[in-house]
Tab-separated table of C-alpha atoms and ligand atoms in Angstrom:
chain	number	residue	atom	x	y	z
A	1	MET	CA	145.241	104.478	102.301
A	2	THR	CA	141.833	102.548	101.320
A	3	THR	CA	141.116	99.783	103.932
A	4	ALA	CA	139.870	96.384	102.873
A	5	LEU	CA	136.311	97.193	104.230
A	6	GLU	CA	136.143	100.582	102.432
A	7	SER	CA	136.847	98.898	99.289
A	8	SER	CA	134.709	95.930	99.821
A	9	ASP	CA	131.724	97.519	101.669
A	10	PRO	CA	131.734	101.303	101.223
A	11	GLU	CA	128.264	101.734	102.768
A	12	ILE	CA	128.970	99.767	106.142
A	13	PHE	CA	132.379	101.627	106.256
A	14	ALA	CA	130.644	104.848	106.009
A	15	VAL	CA	128.353	103.891	108.822
A	16	ILE	CA	131.066	102.775	111.302
A	17	GLY	CA	132.926	106.161	110.333
A	18	ARG	CA	129.701	108.352	111.189
A	19	GLU	CA	129.354	106.186	114.573
A	20	VAL	CA	133.147	107.004	115.284
A	21	VAL	CA	132.437	110.859	114.729
A	22	ARG	CA	129.030	110.484	117.093
A	23	GLN	CA	131.211	108.735	119.923
A	24	ASN	CA	134.178	111.116	119.534
A	25	THR	CA	131.942	114.439	119.316
A	26	THR	CA	128.973	113.773	121.941
A	27	ILE	CA	128.769	113.185	125.612
A	28	GLN	CA	128.130	109.267	126.278
A	29	LEU	CA	126.322	109.021	129.763
A	30	ILE	CA	124.643	105.432	129.023
A	31	ALA	CA	125.690	103.726	132.596
A	32	SER	CA	126.370	100.409	130.679
A	33	GLU	CA	128.633	101.510	128.153
A	34	ASN	CA	132.110	102.633	127.810
A	35	PHE	CA	134.964	103.340	125.336
A	36	THR	CA	137.213	100.106	125.036
A	37	SER	CA	140.683	100.196	124.179
A	38	ARG	CA	142.372	100.032	120.810
A	39	ALA	CA	144.031	96.794	121.795
A	40	VAL	CA	140.763	95.004	122.890
A	41	MET	CA	139.276	96.065	119.575
A	42	GLU	CA	142.284	94.704	117.755
A	43	ALA	CA	142.138	91.551	119.495
A	44	GLN	CA	138.449	91.129	118.405
A	45	GLY	CA	139.434	92.098	114.643
A	46	THR	CA	141.719	88.833	114.160
A	47	VAL	CA	141.846	85.598	112.607
A	48	LEU	CA	140.818	84.013	115.978
A	49	THR	CA	137.096	84.616	114.690
A	50	ASN	CA	137.710	81.842	112.198
A	51	LYS	CA	138.457	79.011	114.811
A	52	TYR	CA	135.635	76.628	115.999
A	53	SER	CA	136.564	75.328	119.576
A	54	GLU	CA	133.816	73.638	120.864
A	55	GLY	CA	134.639	72.497	124.441
A	56	TYR	CA	137.136	73.688	126.548
A	57	PRO	CA	141.038	73.888	126.373
A	58	GLY	CA	142.442	70.340	126.222
A	59	LYS	CA	139.214	69.081	125.423
A	60	ARG	CA	137.474	70.125	122.144
A	61	TYR	CA	135.466	68.509	119.533
A	62	TYR	CA	137.656	70.075	116.565
A	63	GLY	CA	141.371	69.787	115.478
A	64	GLY	CA	143.727	72.929	115.524
A	65	ASN	CA	142.807	74.219	118.642
A	66	LEU	CA	146.081	74.153	120.494
A	67	VAL	CA	146.752	77.992	119.899
A	68	VAL	CA	143.509	79.196	120.867
A	69	ASP	CA	143.399	77.058	123.795
A	70	GLU	CA	146.394	79.347	125.060
A	71	ALA	CA	143.861	82.655	124.687
A	72	GLU	CA	141.358	80.823	126.683
A	73	ASN	CA	143.528	79.690	129.645
A	74	LEU	CA	145.064	83.200	129.608
A	75	ALA	CA	141.400	84.718	129.935
A	76	ARG	CA	140.262	82.081	132.319
A	77	ASP	CA	143.479	82.729	134.634
A	78	ARG	CA	143.636	86.478	134.465
A	79	ALA	CA	139.778	86.478	135.341
A	80	CYS	CA	140.547	84.278	138.309
A	81	SER	CA	143.424	86.201	139.586
A	82	LEU	CA	141.788	89.588	138.816
A	83	PHE	CA	138.808	88.810	140.911
A	84	GLY	CA	140.168	86.217	143.313
A	85	ALA	CA	137.854	83.409	142.191
A	86	GLU	CA	138.191	79.621	142.070
A	87	HIS	CA	136.947	79.050	138.581
A	88	ALA	CA	136.059	81.135	135.633
A	89	ASN	CA	134.145	80.420	132.432
A	90	VAL	CA	134.918	83.081	129.805
A	91	GLN	CA	132.844	81.495	127.182
A	92	PRO	CA	129.273	83.669	127.722
A	93	HIS	CA	128.464	85.653	124.784
A	94	SER	CA	126.628	87.998	126.947
A	95	GLY	CA	125.507	88.477	130.699
A	96	ALA	CA	122.004	87.290	129.724
A	97	ASN	CA	123.418	84.193	128.603
A	98	ALA	CA	125.944	83.901	131.804
A	99	ASN	CA	122.723	84.185	133.628
A	100	VAL	CA	120.896	81.444	131.785
A	101	ALA	CA	123.708	79.261	132.241
A	102	VAL	CA	123.598	79.539	135.617
A	103	PHE	CA	119.813	78.772	135.882
A	104	PHE	CA	120.473	75.697	134.161
A	105	ALA	CA	123.313	74.606	136.160
A	106	MET	CA	121.797	75.206	139.572
A	107	LEU	CA	118.026	75.140	139.236
A	108	GLU	CA	115.172	72.961	138.004
A	109	PRO	CA	112.174	74.676	136.047
A	110	GLY	CA	109.486	75.780	138.503
A	111	ASP	CA	111.883	76.434	141.419
A	112	LYS	CA	111.546	79.549	143.793
A	113	VAL	CA	114.112	82.117	143.169
A	114	MET	CA	114.351	85.600	144.303
A	115	GLY	CA	115.751	88.754	142.436
A	116	MET	CA	115.455	92.442	142.198
A	117	ARG	CA	112.306	93.621	140.464
A	118	LEU	CA	113.121	94.950	136.905
A	119	ASP	CA	111.142	98.514	137.793
A	120	GLN	CA	112.864	98.871	140.923
A	121	GLY	CA	116.711	98.540	139.377
A	122	GLY	CA	117.039	94.656	138.397
A	123	HIS	CA	117.665	92.849	135.135
A	124	LEU	CA	115.119	91.117	132.708
A	125	THR	CA	116.684	88.020	133.673
A	126	HIS	CA	116.255	88.549	137.344
A	127	GLY	CA	112.623	87.231	136.809
A	128	SER	CA	110.870	89.558	134.845
A	129	PRO	CA	107.471	88.090	133.677
A	130	VAL	CA	108.208	88.836	129.970
A	131	ASN	CA	111.666	87.421	130.215
A	132	PHE	CA	112.435	83.356	129.875
A	133	SER	CA	113.484	83.839	133.640
A	134	GLY	CA	110.166	84.739	135.060
A	135	LYS	CA	108.307	82.300	132.760
A	136	SER	CA	110.609	79.319	133.736
A	137	TYR	CA	111.072	79.826	137.346
A	138	ASP	CA	109.128	80.780	140.304
A	139	PHE	CA	110.377	84.293	140.982
A	140	ALA	CA	109.601	86.294	144.485
A	141	SER	CA	110.802	89.610	143.703
A	142	TYR	CA	112.112	92.115	145.907
A	143	GLY	CA	112.607	95.996	145.683
A	144	VAL	CA	113.695	98.949	147.435
A	145	ASN	CA	112.441	100.493	150.386
A	146	GLU	CA	109.815	103.042	149.327
A	147	GLN	CA	111.180	105.864	151.681
A	148	THR	CA	114.971	105.373	151.452
A	149	GLU	CA	114.835	103.917	147.613
A	150	GLN	CA	117.771	101.604	148.905
A	151	LEU	CA	117.866	97.836	149.723
A	152	ASP	CA	116.325	97.050	153.110
A	153	TYR	CA	118.483	94.015	154.142
A	154	ASP	CA	115.891	93.459	157.090
A	155	GLN	CA	112.957	93.196	154.605
A	156	ILE	CA	114.809	91.002	152.026
A	157	ARG	CA	115.591	88.833	154.931
A	158	ASP	CA	112.027	88.463	156.264
A	159	GLN	CA	110.876	87.671	152.642
A	160	ALA	CA	113.629	85.278	152.155
A	161	LYS	CA	112.650	83.440	155.297
A	162	ALA	CA	108.975	83.261	154.049
A	163	GLU	CA	109.696	82.204	150.633
A	164	ARG	CA	112.594	79.911	151.063
A	165	PRO	CA	114.037	80.231	147.653
A	166	LYS	CA	116.615	77.935	146.319
A	167	MET	CA	118.609	80.863	144.747
A	168	ILE	CA	118.951	84.451	145.801
A	169	ILE	CA	120.147	86.967	143.002
A	170	ALA	CA	121.776	90.037	144.165
A	171	GLY	CA	122.826	92.827	141.702
A	172	ALA	CA	121.082	95.438	139.397
A	173	THR	CA	121.145	97.286	136.243
A	174	ALA	CA	119.852	100.727	137.999
A	175	TYR	CA	120.783	100.883	141.354
A	176	PRO	CA	123.060	103.748	142.551
A	177	ARG	CA	124.204	102.339	146.108
A	178	ALA	CA	126.801	100.026	147.251
A	179	ILE	CA	125.218	96.589	147.634
A	180	ASP	CA	126.138	94.957	150.862
A	181	PHE	CA	127.017	91.301	149.905
A	182	ALA	CA	127.978	90.063	153.125
A	183	ALA	CA	124.455	90.985	154.354
A	184	PHE	CA	122.823	88.861	151.239
A	185	ARG	CA	125.281	85.749	152.337
A	186	SER	CA	123.831	85.958	155.702
A	187	ILE	CA	120.249	86.239	154.070
A	188	ALA	CA	121.028	83.221	151.854
A	189	ASP	CA	122.534	81.223	154.556
A	190	ASP	CA	119.514	81.958	156.851
A	191	CYS	CA	117.125	80.225	154.240
A	192	GLY	CA	119.487	77.611	153.037
A	193	ALA	CA	119.832	79.471	149.479
A	194	LEU	CA	122.551	79.846	146.968
A	195	LEU	CA	123.727	83.256	146.200
A	196	MET	CA	124.258	84.444	142.872
A	197	VAL	CA	125.489	87.892	142.383
A	198	ASP	CA	124.885	89.623	138.945
A	199	ALA	CA	127.993	92.191	138.867
A	200	ALA	CA	127.564	93.201	135.347
A	201	HIS	CA	127.593	96.895	136.147
A	202	ILE	CA	130.116	97.249	138.946
A	203	ALA	CA	132.516	94.461	137.684
A	204	GLY	CA	135.070	97.318	136.910
A	205	LEU	CA	134.773	99.297	140.058
A	206	ILE	CA	135.527	95.821	141.733
A	207	ALA	CA	138.456	94.986	139.744
A	208	GLY	CA	139.700	98.657	140.517
A	209	GLY	CA	138.892	98.396	144.230
A	210	ALA	CA	136.128	101.095	143.908
A	211	HIS	CA	133.324	98.620	145.151
A	212	ALA	CA	133.399	95.626	147.668
A	213	SER	CA	133.715	92.292	145.931
A	214	PRO	CA	131.054	89.754	145.798
A	215	VAL	CA	133.285	86.903	145.263
A	216	PRO	CA	134.155	86.253	148.969
A	217	HIS	CA	130.600	86.182	149.520
A	218	ALA	CA	128.717	84.472	146.734
A	219	ASP	CA	128.581	80.982	145.045
A	220	ILE	CA	128.369	82.040	141.742
A	221	VAL	CA	129.032	86.018	140.074
A	222	THR	CA	128.142	86.474	136.769
A	223	PHE	CA	129.269	90.017	135.027
A	224	THR	CA	129.599	91.529	131.456
A	225	THR	CA	133.106	92.716	130.205
A	226	HIS	CA	131.960	95.815	128.574
A	227	LYS	CA	130.628	97.981	131.105
A	228	THR	CA	132.855	99.650	133.841
A	229	LEU	CA	135.382	96.612	133.240
A	230	ARG	CA	135.975	98.297	129.701
A	231	GLY	CA	136.340	95.225	127.772
A	232	PRO	CA	134.858	93.559	124.736
A	233	ARG	CA	130.848	93.127	124.761
A	234	ALA	CA	130.727	89.982	126.208
A	235	GLY	CA	130.122	88.055	129.561
A	236	CYS	CA	131.763	85.579	132.101
A	237	ILE	CA	130.880	83.508	135.031
A	238	LEU	CA	133.132	83.038	138.197
A	239	SER	CA	132.390	80.432	140.460
A	240	ARG	CA	133.394	78.350	143.522
A	241	SER	CA	135.337	75.039	142.348
A	242	GLU	CA	132.407	72.884	143.520
A	243	TYR	CA	130.035	74.362	140.938
A	244	ALA	CA	132.898	74.770	138.048
A	245	ALA	CA	132.014	71.488	136.200
A	246	ALA	CA	127.929	71.995	136.290
A	247	ILE	CA	128.658	75.678	135.288
A	248	ASP	CA	131.026	74.598	132.436
A	249	LYS	CA	128.448	71.998	131.237
A	250	ALA	CA	125.465	74.307	131.067
A	251	ILE	CA	127.444	76.980	128.966
A	252	PHE	CA	128.587	74.253	126.714
A	253	PRO	CA	127.014	71.728	125.499
A	254	GLY	CA	123.971	72.985	127.522
A	255	PHE	CA	123.126	76.406	126.076
A	256	GLN	CA	125.751	77.612	123.681
A	257	GLY	CA	127.789	76.244	120.590
A	258	GLY	CA	131.177	77.380	119.750
A	259	PRO	CA	132.961	79.987	121.648
A	260	LEU	CA	133.716	83.424	119.980
A	261	MET	CA	137.677	82.879	120.532
A	262	HIS	CA	138.395	86.435	119.151
A	263	VAL	CA	136.362	88.027	122.010
A	264	ILE	CA	137.751	85.629	124.439
A	265	ALA	CA	141.093	86.828	123.524
A	266	ALA	CA	139.633	90.593	124.051
A	267	LYS	CA	138.526	89.473	127.369
A	268	ALA	CA	142.023	88.258	128.258
A	269	VAL	CA	143.411	91.733	127.157
A	270	ALA	CA	140.768	93.554	129.041
A	271	PHE	CA	141.558	91.707	132.235
A	272	HIS	CA	144.931	92.363	131.849
A	273	GLU	CA	144.418	96.114	131.439
A	274	ALA	CA	142.225	95.922	134.461
A	275	ALA	CA	144.956	94.443	136.557
A	276	GLN	CA	147.197	97.515	136.158
A	277	PRO	CA	147.418	100.110	138.811
A	278	SER	CA	146.218	102.998	136.418
A	279	PHE	CA	142.848	100.897	136.333
A	280	ARG	CA	142.417	101.370	140.269
A	281	VAL	CA	143.106	105.079	139.549
A	282	TYR	CA	140.133	104.968	136.668
A	283	ALA	CA	137.715	103.023	138.844
A	284	ALA	CA	138.125	105.732	141.797
A	285	LYS	CA	137.721	108.644	139.271
A	286	VAL	CA	134.398	106.897	137.872
A	287	VAL	CA	133.053	106.987	141.058
A	288	ALA	CA	134.113	110.636	142.122
A	289	ASN	CA	132.858	111.757	138.666
A	290	ALA	CA	129.335	110.165	139.558
A	291	ALA	CA	129.360	111.786	142.820
A	292	ALA	CA	130.204	115.137	141.403
A	293	LEU	CA	127.671	114.771	138.540
A	294	ALA	CA	124.782	113.744	141.089
A	295	ALA	CA	125.487	116.514	143.375
A	296	ALA	CA	125.900	119.294	140.628
A	297	LEU	CA	122.462	117.796	139.122
A	298	ALA	CA	120.824	118.223	142.587
A	299	GLY	CA	122.138	121.701	142.755
A	300	HIS	CA	120.088	122.427	139.793
A	301	GLY	CA	116.850	121.180	141.315
A	302	LEU	CA	117.057	117.872	139.713
A	303	ARG	CA	115.946	114.993	142.599
A	304	ILE	CA	118.502	112.216	142.431
A	305	VAL	CA	117.004	108.790	143.453
A	306	SER	CA	118.059	107.653	146.892
A	307	GLY	CA	119.673	110.785	147.581
A	308	GLY	CA	122.942	110.165	145.986
A	309	THR	CA	125.169	107.472	144.250
A	310	ASP	CA	127.844	105.367	145.512
A	311	ASN	CA	128.962	103.775	142.179
A	312	HIS	CA	129.259	104.576	138.446
A	313	LEU	CA	125.522	105.544	138.046
A	314	MET	CA	122.636	107.439	139.162
A	315	LEU	CA	118.843	107.984	138.724
A	316	VAL	CA	117.573	111.242	137.978
A	317	ASP	CA	113.858	111.808	138.872
A	318	LEU	CA	112.424	114.290	136.140
A	319	ARG	CA	109.122	114.896	137.754
A	320	ASN	CA	109.805	118.380	138.999
A	321	PHE	CA	110.973	119.517	135.676
A	322	GLU	CA	107.574	118.459	134.410
A	323	ILE	CA	109.195	116.172	131.754
A	324	THR	CA	109.094	112.388	131.124
A	325	GLY	CA	112.228	110.134	130.820
A	326	LYS	CA	111.086	109.586	127.362
A	327	VAL	CA	111.072	113.151	126.341
A	328	GLY	CA	114.340	114.019	128.398
A	329	GLN	CA	116.132	111.253	126.789
A	330	GLU	CA	115.167	112.620	123.231
A	331	VAL	CA	115.673	116.343	124.359
A	332	LEU	CA	119.362	115.347	125.485
A	333	ASP	CA	120.203	113.340	122.403
A	334	ARG	CA	119.212	116.538	120.372
A	335	ALA	CA	121.553	118.253	122.712
A	336	GLY	CA	124.515	115.884	121.949
A	337	ILE	CA	124.060	113.943	125.437
A	338	THR	CA	123.500	110.408	125.172
A	339	THR	CA	121.534	108.989	128.080
A	340	ASN	CA	118.674	106.369	128.611
A	341	LYS	CA	114.984	106.824	130.323
A	342	ASN	CA	114.756	104.694	133.039
A	343	ALA	CA	111.986	103.754	135.657
A	344	ILE	CA	112.633	105.209	138.936
A	345	PRO	CA	111.210	103.067	141.914
A	346	ASN	CA	107.295	103.121	141.879
A	347	ASP	CA	107.263	105.105	138.761
A	348	PRO	CA	103.831	106.004	137.714
A	349	GLU	CA	104.533	105.769	133.968
A	350	LYS	CA	104.918	103.081	131.545
A	351	PRO	CA	108.270	101.460	131.071
A	352	PHE	CA	108.571	102.992	127.393
A	353	VAL	CA	108.114	106.396	128.952
A	354	THR	CA	109.316	106.446	132.663
A	355	SER	CA	109.906	109.570	134.769
A	356	GLY	CA	113.678	109.113	135.125
A	357	LEU	CA	117.094	109.318	133.346
A	358	ARG	CA	119.975	106.827	134.272
A	359	LEU	CA	123.202	108.303	133.666
A	360	GLY	CA	126.669	106.694	134.306
A	361	THR	CA	130.335	108.069	134.256
A	362	ALA	CA	132.340	105.168	133.090
A	363	SER	CA	132.770	106.403	129.378
A	364	MET	CA	133.649	109.980	129.967
A	365	THR	CA	135.762	109.226	132.936
A	366	THR	CA	137.667	106.718	130.147
A	367	ALA	CA	137.832	109.874	127.831
A	368	GLY	CA	139.709	111.623	130.495
A	369	MET	CA	137.086	113.774	132.119
A	370	GLY	CA	137.066	114.909	135.874
A	371	THR	CA	134.813	116.552	138.206
A	372	ASP	CA	134.899	119.970	136.705
A	373	GLU	CA	133.528	118.671	133.287
A	374	MET	CA	131.029	116.958	135.675
A	375	VAL	CA	129.838	120.013	136.712
A	376	GLN	CA	129.763	121.552	133.209
A	377	ILE	CA	127.727	118.497	132.045
A	378	ALA	CA	125.074	118.973	134.626
A	379	GLU	CA	124.502	122.681	133.855
A	380	MET	CA	124.132	121.612	130.351
A	381	ILE	CA	121.608	118.664	131.087
A	382	ALA	CA	119.803	121.157	133.339
A	383	THR	CA	119.582	123.950	130.667
A	384	ALA	CA	118.252	121.497	127.950
A	385	LEU	CA	115.751	119.951	130.202
A	386	ARG	CA	114.339	123.507	131.301
A	387	SER	CA	113.731	124.466	127.604
A	388	PRO	CA	112.665	120.936	125.701
A	389	ASN	CA	110.998	122.875	122.957
A	390	ASP	CA	113.258	125.647	122.396
A	391	ASP	CA	115.417	124.975	119.577
A	392	GLY	CA	118.093	127.665	120.135
A	393	VAL	CA	118.398	126.568	123.696
A	394	ILE	CA	119.163	123.019	122.531
A	395	ASP	CA	121.538	124.016	119.509
A	396	ALA	CA	123.445	126.166	122.099
A	397	VAL	CA	123.928	123.165	124.466
A	398	ARG	CA	124.875	120.930	121.707
A	399	LYS	CA	127.845	123.370	120.558
A	400	GLN	CA	129.116	123.270	124.234
A	401	ALA	CA	128.825	119.494	124.202
A	402	ASN	CA	131.070	119.315	120.941
A	403	GLU	CA	133.380	121.802	122.395
A	404	LEU	CA	133.602	119.931	125.504
A	405	CYS	CA	134.215	116.783	123.795
A	406	ALA	CA	136.785	118.168	121.522
A	407	ARG	CA	138.942	118.300	124.336
A	408	PHE	CA	138.409	114.596	125.488
A	409	ILE	CA	138.391	112.581	122.273
A	410	PRO	CA	138.068	108.715	122.941
A	411	TYR	CA	139.221	107.709	119.609
A	412	PRO	CA	141.871	110.460	118.227
A	413	GLY	CA	142.915	109.408	115.023
A	414	LEU	CA	140.244	106.981	114.211
B	1	DSN	N1	121.134	96.574	128.730
B	1	DSN	C1	122.032	96.697	129.805
B	1	DSN	C2	122.196	97.900	130.828
B	1	DSN	O1	122.033	99.056	130.031
B	1	DSN	O2	122.192	97.840	131.998
B	1	DSN	C3	121.641	95.211	130.758
B	1	DSN	O3	121.516	94.289	130.034
């Protein structure tokens, strides 16, 4: 049967078809990606995309919103129940938007804030000088301990006492260890700061009980819904009730216009899926797979930053293979293994080159892979990285990757 898209726009139809093939046939190890469910995708491809709904349920600036109000209320209630939060704003279009809105709500331009440095695992919006956050606020950044490559809570406490920030941001995009949110709370209390946690990467692990929750400790928690949480590409903000009005006002009318009601409906679907017992099993498997992949890579002589992983991701230092992150990513792409180059702590290379790779297990765990497959993938990665210029070796690894993926197809029938 010809679809509407196929007949009206064969070019885009073909592009989507090729991307389905890529996702179904190659190994996806980008730590911030996942394979969302068909139900989540179905909710996004609906007439809810047509509705303008500026405002919030019961208080909109246009008519005709009674039906979509139900979708947003379901999303808000399910987010609160999943994470044990007092308030949820489900309108952020992305994690960066969620973070901007929190800054608008809680800070004045020029205020002192502490966040993790981008080149040590933080996010652009945690005060990078090239981002609006670093340009608009006075960031004092913290990093990881040089020896352990892990957060050093005593060091962060000393810095916070000296800097006396108005807000401390905990959370990262490339930090492989568990984060002690109770320690961050105590540090924030010591210097009278608000505590915001950016839980974008680990939101699914928190929902599935595989990482401690920041919600009891933080004033505000932001996260994205598409990483380990496996929902649509978007953001969300949880907060204590006392900050609810300020956060809502900062998202709309402060920063965004009309909410994307089809995406909000898909968030509701994802929150429902993450509340099921099977999601707890999934989250535990993601962590077990990451530990197995890291251990197997270390067995092949690759150095794992900080010596291991407690969550869904790991950073691999490629320097003893005498290869940069940029080359490593390109070689693995040719070998049918999708990764991203990533700075390692105190990286001597530039951000566009780097000495490391960031690998995550959320996608391939969704596809059904377990620890045996992680051991096979580690072998493929090491083989390809040892022979970056040998097309025969790279082709052989690509064939192995295709064969492995044929047993774990995320979207059969698509
Ligand atoms: N791009 C996301 C990641 O890969 O972690 C962060 O925004």
